[in-house]
PDB file of C-alpha atoms in Angstrom:
ATOM      1  CA  MET A   1     -19.042   1.967   5.905  1.00 47.00           C
ATOM      2  CA  SER A   2     -20.016  -1.483   7.109  1.00 48.00           C
ATOM      3  CA  ALA A   3     -20.032  -2.423  10.787  1.00 68.00           C
ATOM      4  CA  GLU A   4     -16.838  -4.507  10.486  1.00 88.00           C
ATOM      5  CA  PRO A   5     -14.342  -3.054   8.016  1.00 93.00           C
ATOM      6  CA  ARG A   6     -11.710  -5.348   6.525  1.00 95.00           C
ATOM      7  CA  ARG A   7      -8.539  -5.151   8.602  1.00 96.00           C
ATOM      8  CA  VAL A   8      -5.612  -4.306   6.330  1.00 97.00           C
ATOM      9  CA  ALA A   9      -1.853  -3.951   6.842  1.00 98.00           C
ATOM     10  CA  ARG A  10       0.226  -2.042   4.284  1.00 98.00           C
ATOM     11  CA  VAL A  11       3.890  -1.123   4.066  1.00 98.00           C
ATOM     12  CA  ILE A  12       5.678   2.067   3.113  1.00 98.00           C
ATOM     13  CA  LEU A  13       8.709   0.168   1.811  1.00 98.00           C
ATOM     14  CA  LEU A  14      11.850   2.239   1.298  1.00 98.00           C
ATOM     15  CA  ASP A  15      15.080   1.077  -0.314  1.00 98.00           C
ATOM     16  CA  SER A  16      18.574   2.312   0.542  1.00 97.00           C
ATOM     17  CA  ASP A  17      18.053   5.297  -1.819  1.00 97.00           C
ATOM     18  CA  GLU A  18      14.807   6.170   0.022  1.00 97.00           C
ATOM     19  CA  ARG A  19      12.672   5.238  -2.966  1.00 98.00           C
ATOM     20  CA  ILE A  20       9.197   3.846  -2.207  1.00 98.00           C
ATOM     21  CA  LEU A  21       7.814   0.691  -3.805  1.00 98.00           C
ATOM     22  CA  LEU A  22       4.330   1.027  -5.285  1.00 98.00           C
ATOM     23  CA  MET A  23       2.106  -1.394  -7.159  1.00 97.00           C
ATOM     24  CA  HIS A  24       0.251  -0.391 -10.336  1.00 97.00           C
ATOM     25  CA  GLY A  25      -3.344  -1.503 -10.166  1.00 96.00           C
ATOM     26  CA  HIS A  26      -6.406  -1.310 -12.359  1.00 95.00           C
ATOM     27  CA  GLU A  27     -10.049  -2.304 -12.326  1.00 93.00           C
ATOM     28  CA  PRO A  28     -10.122  -5.974 -13.538  1.00 92.00           C
ATOM     29  CA  ASP A  29     -12.759  -5.240 -16.188  1.00 89.00           C
ATOM     30  CA  ASP A  30     -11.424  -1.785 -17.127  1.00 90.00           C
ATOM     31  CA  PRO A  31      -7.610  -1.733 -17.539  1.00 89.00           C
ATOM     32  CA  ALA A  32      -7.783   1.968 -18.478  1.00 92.00           C
ATOM     33  CA  LYS A  33      -8.820   2.895 -14.903  1.00 92.00           C
ATOM     34  CA  THR A  34      -5.453   2.777 -13.093  1.00 95.00           C
ATOM     35  CA  TRP A  35      -3.809   3.851  -9.851  1.00 96.00           C
ATOM     36  CA  TRP A  36      -0.703   3.236  -7.747  1.00 97.00           C
ATOM     37  CA  PHE A  37      -0.862   1.839  -4.218  1.00 97.00           C
ATOM     38  CA  THR A  38       1.285   0.436  -1.425  1.00 98.00           C
ATOM     39  CA  PRO A  39       1.865  -3.307  -0.994  1.00 97.00           C
ATOM     40  CA  GLY A  40      -0.236  -5.032   1.637  1.00 97.00           C
ATOM     41  CA  GLY A  41      -3.638  -6.538   2.176  1.00 96.00           C
ATOM     42  CA  GLY A  42      -6.157  -8.073   4.482  1.00 96.00           C
ATOM     43  CA  LEU A  43      -5.435 -10.121   7.567  1.00 97.00           C
ATOM     44  CA  GLU A  44      -6.071 -13.867   7.326  1.00 96.00           C
ATOM     45  CA  GLY A  45      -7.295 -15.925  10.283  1.00 94.00           C
ATOM     46  CA  ASP A  46      -5.764 -14.784  13.552  1.00 96.00           C
ATOM     47  CA  GLU A  47      -2.763 -13.054  11.962  1.00 96.00           C
ATOM     48  CA  THR A  48      -1.404  -9.913  13.553  1.00 97.00           C
ATOM     49  CA  ARG A  49      -1.042  -6.881  11.311  1.00 97.00           C
ATOM     50  CA  GLU A  50       2.737  -7.368  11.428  1.00 97.00           C
ATOM     51  CA  GLN A  51       2.405 -10.983  10.238  1.00 97.00           C
ATOM     52  CA  ALA A  52      -0.049  -9.959   7.521  1.00 97.00           C
ATOM     53  CA  VAL A  53       2.132  -7.193   6.125  1.00 97.00           C
ATOM     54  CA  LEU A  54       5.182  -9.491   5.926  1.00 97.00           C
ATOM     55  CA  ARG A  55       3.146 -12.255   4.217  1.00 97.00           C
ATOM     56  CA  GLU A  56       1.471  -9.845   1.788  1.00 96.00           C
ATOM     57  CA  LEU A  57       4.786  -8.182   0.887  1.00 97.00           C
ATOM     58  CA  ALA A  58       6.387 -11.564   0.153  1.00 96.00           C
ATOM     59  CA  GLU A  59       3.396 -12.680  -1.961  1.00 96.00           C
ATOM     60  CA  GLU A  60       3.005  -9.446  -3.899  1.00 96.00           C
ATOM     61  CA  THR A  61       6.641  -8.453  -4.406  1.00 97.00           C
ATOM     62  CA  GLY A  62       8.862 -11.413  -3.494  1.00 96.00           C
ATOM     63  CA  ILE A  63      10.634  -9.184  -0.966  1.00 97.00           C
ATOM     64  CA  THR A  64      11.351 -11.045   2.265  1.00 96.00           C
ATOM     65  CA  GLN A  65      14.438  -9.194   3.542  1.00 96.00           C
ATOM     66  CA  LEU A  66      13.281  -6.109   5.381  1.00 96.00           C
ATOM     67  CA  ASP A  67      13.356  -4.303   8.661  1.00 97.00           C
ATOM     68  CA  LEU A  68       9.771  -3.683   9.698  1.00 98.00           C
ATOM     69  CA  GLY A  69       9.369  -0.441  11.605  1.00 97.00           C
ATOM     70  CA  PRO A  70       6.520   1.253  13.431  1.00 97.00           C
ATOM     71  CA  VAL A  71       3.005   2.009  12.255  1.00 98.00           C
ATOM     72  CA  LEU A  72       3.231   5.422  10.558  1.00 98.00           C
ATOM     73  CA  TRP A  73      -0.358   6.124   9.605  1.00 98.00           C
ATOM     74  CA  ARG A  74      -3.860   4.719   9.927  1.00 97.00           C
ATOM     75  CA  ARG A  75      -6.857   5.399   7.731  1.00 96.00           C
ATOM     76  CA  THR A  76     -10.317   4.144   6.989  1.00 96.00           C
ATOM     77  CA  CYS A  77     -11.468   4.030   3.409  1.00 95.00           C
ATOM     78  CA  SER A  78     -14.326   2.797   1.291  1.00 94.00           C
ATOM     79  CA  PHE A  79     -14.162   2.240  -2.448  1.00 92.00           C
ATOM     80  CA  PRO A  80     -15.735   0.222  -5.250  1.00 91.00           C
ATOM     81  CA  PHE A  81     -13.530  -2.474  -6.807  1.00 92.00           C
ATOM     82  CA  ASP A  82     -14.273  -5.618  -8.816  1.00 92.00           C
ATOM     83  CA  GLY A  83     -18.020  -5.204  -8.551  1.00 92.00           C
ATOM     84  CA  ARG A  84     -18.318  -4.647  -4.813  1.00 92.00           C
ATOM     85  CA  ARG A  85     -17.649  -2.066  -2.099  1.00 93.00           C
ATOM     86  CA  TRP A  86     -14.608  -2.485   0.137  1.00 93.00           C
ATOM     87  CA  ASP A  87     -14.619  -0.892   3.609  1.00 96.00           C
ATOM     88  CA  GLN A  88     -11.150  -1.018   5.135  1.00 96.00           C
ATOM     89  CA  ASP A  89      -9.271  -0.109   8.315  1.00 97.00           C
ATOM     90  CA  GLU A  90      -5.694   0.278   7.081  1.00 97.00           C
ATOM     91  CA  TRP A  91      -2.463   0.465   9.060  1.00 98.00           C
ATOM     92  CA  TYR A  92       0.690   1.622   7.224  1.00 98.00           C
ATOM     93  CA  PHE A  93       3.980   0.241   8.543  1.00 98.00           C
ATOM     94  CA  LEU A  94       7.427   1.591   7.751  1.00 98.00           C
ATOM     95  CA  GLY A  95       9.679  -0.964   6.079  1.00 98.00           C
ATOM     96  CA  ARG A  96      13.265  -0.702   4.888  1.00 98.00           C
ATOM     97  CA  THR A  97      15.002  -3.097   2.526  1.00 98.00           C
ATOM     98  CA  ALA A  98      18.107  -3.477   0.402  1.00 97.00           C
ATOM     99  CA  GLN A  99      16.296  -6.110  -1.714  1.00 96.00           C
ATOM    100  CA  THR A 100      15.052  -4.135  -4.733  1.00 96.00           C
ATOM    101  CA  ALA A 101      14.468  -6.964  -7.225  1.00 96.00           C
ATOM    102  CA  THR A 102      10.793  -7.909  -7.217  1.00 95.00           C
ATOM    103  CA  ASP A 103       8.946 -11.111  -8.101  1.00 94.00           C
ATOM    104  CA  PRO A 104       5.156 -10.940  -7.778  1.00 88.00           C
ATOM    105  CA  ALA A 105       4.771 -14.713  -8.174  1.00 89.00           C
ATOM    106  CA  GLY A 106       2.494 -15.019  -5.149  1.00 92.00           C
ATOM    107  CA  LEU A 107      -0.300 -12.780  -6.422  1.00 93.00           C
ATOM    108  CA  THR A 108      -3.840 -14.036  -5.864  1.00 91.00           C
ATOM    109  CA  GLU A 109      -6.130 -14.658  -8.821  1.00 92.00           C
ATOM    110  CA  LEU A 110      -7.815 -11.264  -8.318  1.00 91.00           C
ATOM    111  CA  GLU A 111      -4.423  -9.535  -7.999  1.00 93.00           C
ATOM    112  CA  ARG A 112      -3.241 -11.184 -11.233  1.00 93.00           C
ATOM    113  CA  ARG A 113      -6.284  -9.662 -12.958  1.00 93.00           C
ATOM    114  CA  SER A 114      -5.767  -6.204 -11.441  1.00 94.00           C
ATOM    115  CA  VAL A 115      -2.027  -5.577 -10.873  1.00 95.00           C
ATOM    116  CA  SER A 116       0.086  -4.612 -13.874  1.00 93.00           C
ATOM    117  CA  GLY A 117       3.453  -4.043 -12.248  1.00 94.00           C
ATOM    118  CA  LEU A 118       5.681  -2.686  -9.504  1.00 96.00           C
ATOM    119  CA  ARG A 119       7.884   0.401  -9.500  1.00 97.00           C
ATOM    120  CA  TRP A 120      10.317   2.119  -7.155  1.00 98.00           C
ATOM    121  CA  TRP A 121       9.576   5.871  -6.964  1.00 98.00           C
ATOM    122  CA  THR A 122      11.654   8.751  -5.659  1.00 98.00           C
ATOM    123  CA  CYS A 123       9.799  11.278  -3.541  1.00 97.00           C
ATOM    124  CA  ALA A 124      10.319  13.877  -6.304  1.00 97.00           C
ATOM    125  CA  GLU A 125       8.777  11.550  -8.903  1.00 98.00           C
ATOM    126  CA  LEU A 126       5.818  10.946  -6.623  1.00 97.00           C
ATOM    127  CA  GLU A 127       5.408  14.691  -6.029  1.00 97.00           C
ATOM    128  CA  ALA A 128       5.465  15.344  -9.797  1.00 97.00           C
ATOM    129  CA  THR A 129       3.146  12.573 -10.985  1.00 97.00           C
ATOM    130  CA  ARG A 130      -0.356  13.279 -12.232  1.00 96.00           C
ATOM    131  CA  GLU A 131      -1.320   9.639 -11.827  1.00 96.00           C
ATOM    132  CA  THR A 132      -3.702   8.535  -9.079  1.00 95.00           C
ATOM    133  CA  VAL A 133      -1.890   7.329  -5.954  1.00 97.00           C
ATOM    134  CA  TYR A 134      -3.392   5.892  -2.756  1.00 95.00           C
ATOM    135  CA  PRO A 135      -3.467   6.946  -0.057  1.00 94.00           C
ATOM    136  CA  THR A 136      -4.038  10.422  -1.464  1.00 90.00           C
ATOM    137  CA  ARG A 137      -1.404  12.903  -0.305  1.00 94.00           C
ATOM    138  CA  LEU A 138       1.179  10.061  -0.228  1.00 97.00           C
ATOM    139  CA  ALA A 139       3.848  12.328  -1.755  1.00 97.00           C
ATOM    140  CA  GLY A 140       3.504  14.859   1.059  1.00 97.00           C
ATOM    141  CA  LEU A 141       3.320  12.153   3.706  1.00 97.00           C
ATOM    142  CA  LEU A 142       6.485  10.569   2.315  1.00 98.00           C
ATOM    143  CA  ARG A 143       8.289  13.937   2.194  1.00 98.00           C
ATOM    144  CA  THR A 144       7.432  14.530   5.881  1.00 97.00           C
ATOM    145  CA  LEU A 145       8.584  11.004   6.764  1.00 98.00           C
ATOM    146  CA  LEU A 146      11.918  11.460   4.959  1.00 98.00           C
ATOM    147  CA  ASP A 147      12.468  14.940   6.447  1.00 97.00           C
ATOM    148  CA  GLU A 148      11.305  14.295  10.018  1.00 97.00           C
ATOM    149  CA  GLY A 149      11.422  10.536  10.530  1.00 97.00           C
ATOM    150  CA  PRO A 150       8.555   8.358  11.778  1.00 97.00           C
ATOM    151  CA  PRO A 151       5.915  10.012  13.977  1.00 97.00           C
ATOM    152  CA  GLY A 152       5.927   9.173  17.693  1.00 96.00           C
ATOM    153  CA  THR A 153       2.429   7.717  17.409  1.00 97.00           C
ATOM    154  CA  PRO A 154       0.513   6.689  14.276  1.00 97.00           C
ATOM    155  CA  VAL A 155      -1.076   9.620  12.425  1.00 96.00           C
ATOM    156  CA  MET A 156      -4.768   9.264  11.597  1.00 97.00           C
ATOM    157  CA  LEU A 157      -5.246  10.132   7.919  1.00 96.00           C
ATOM    158  CA  ASP A 158      -8.478  11.539   6.560  1.00 93.00           C
ATOM    159  CA  THR A 159     -11.176   8.987   5.774  1.00 93.00           C
ATOM    160  CA  GLU A 160     -11.383   8.414   2.029  1.00 92.00           C
ATOM    161  CA  ILE A 161     -14.627   7.388   0.385  1.00 92.00           C
ATOM    162  CA  ALA A 162     -14.658   6.853  -3.368  1.00 87.00           C
TER     163      ALA A 162
END
């Protein structure tokens, strides 16, 4: 991993039925290589992680009505995407919303080339899927969150290097 990983804020966004919103992504030059991931992205300028996650959520999903909760999890990861390696320090916030209609009108040019849609998932659907989901173990993490509530302090997830 590089000396200064990209600082990222992501959201575990739950609706009133406790479904989680995930984005369907793919490698820009290989649409057959797909995965699901949580909304969010890198901090811009002197943004706080809270400001970044709210901005990213609005841009990527159109959702602006939410209650932003605590940081649930943190992880570092490193992966190849769009011809380069990304080293990231990710914080996952809890978010709750009643606004389930999505409008990804604010996607960046790279996101438009690599995001094919959004979907609300139940925990059972997530547990049953054979598709790739990031962070790995998200289904189990979500089940623990729904059963036990947010942790008292953020949980450090295993480092993932792809």
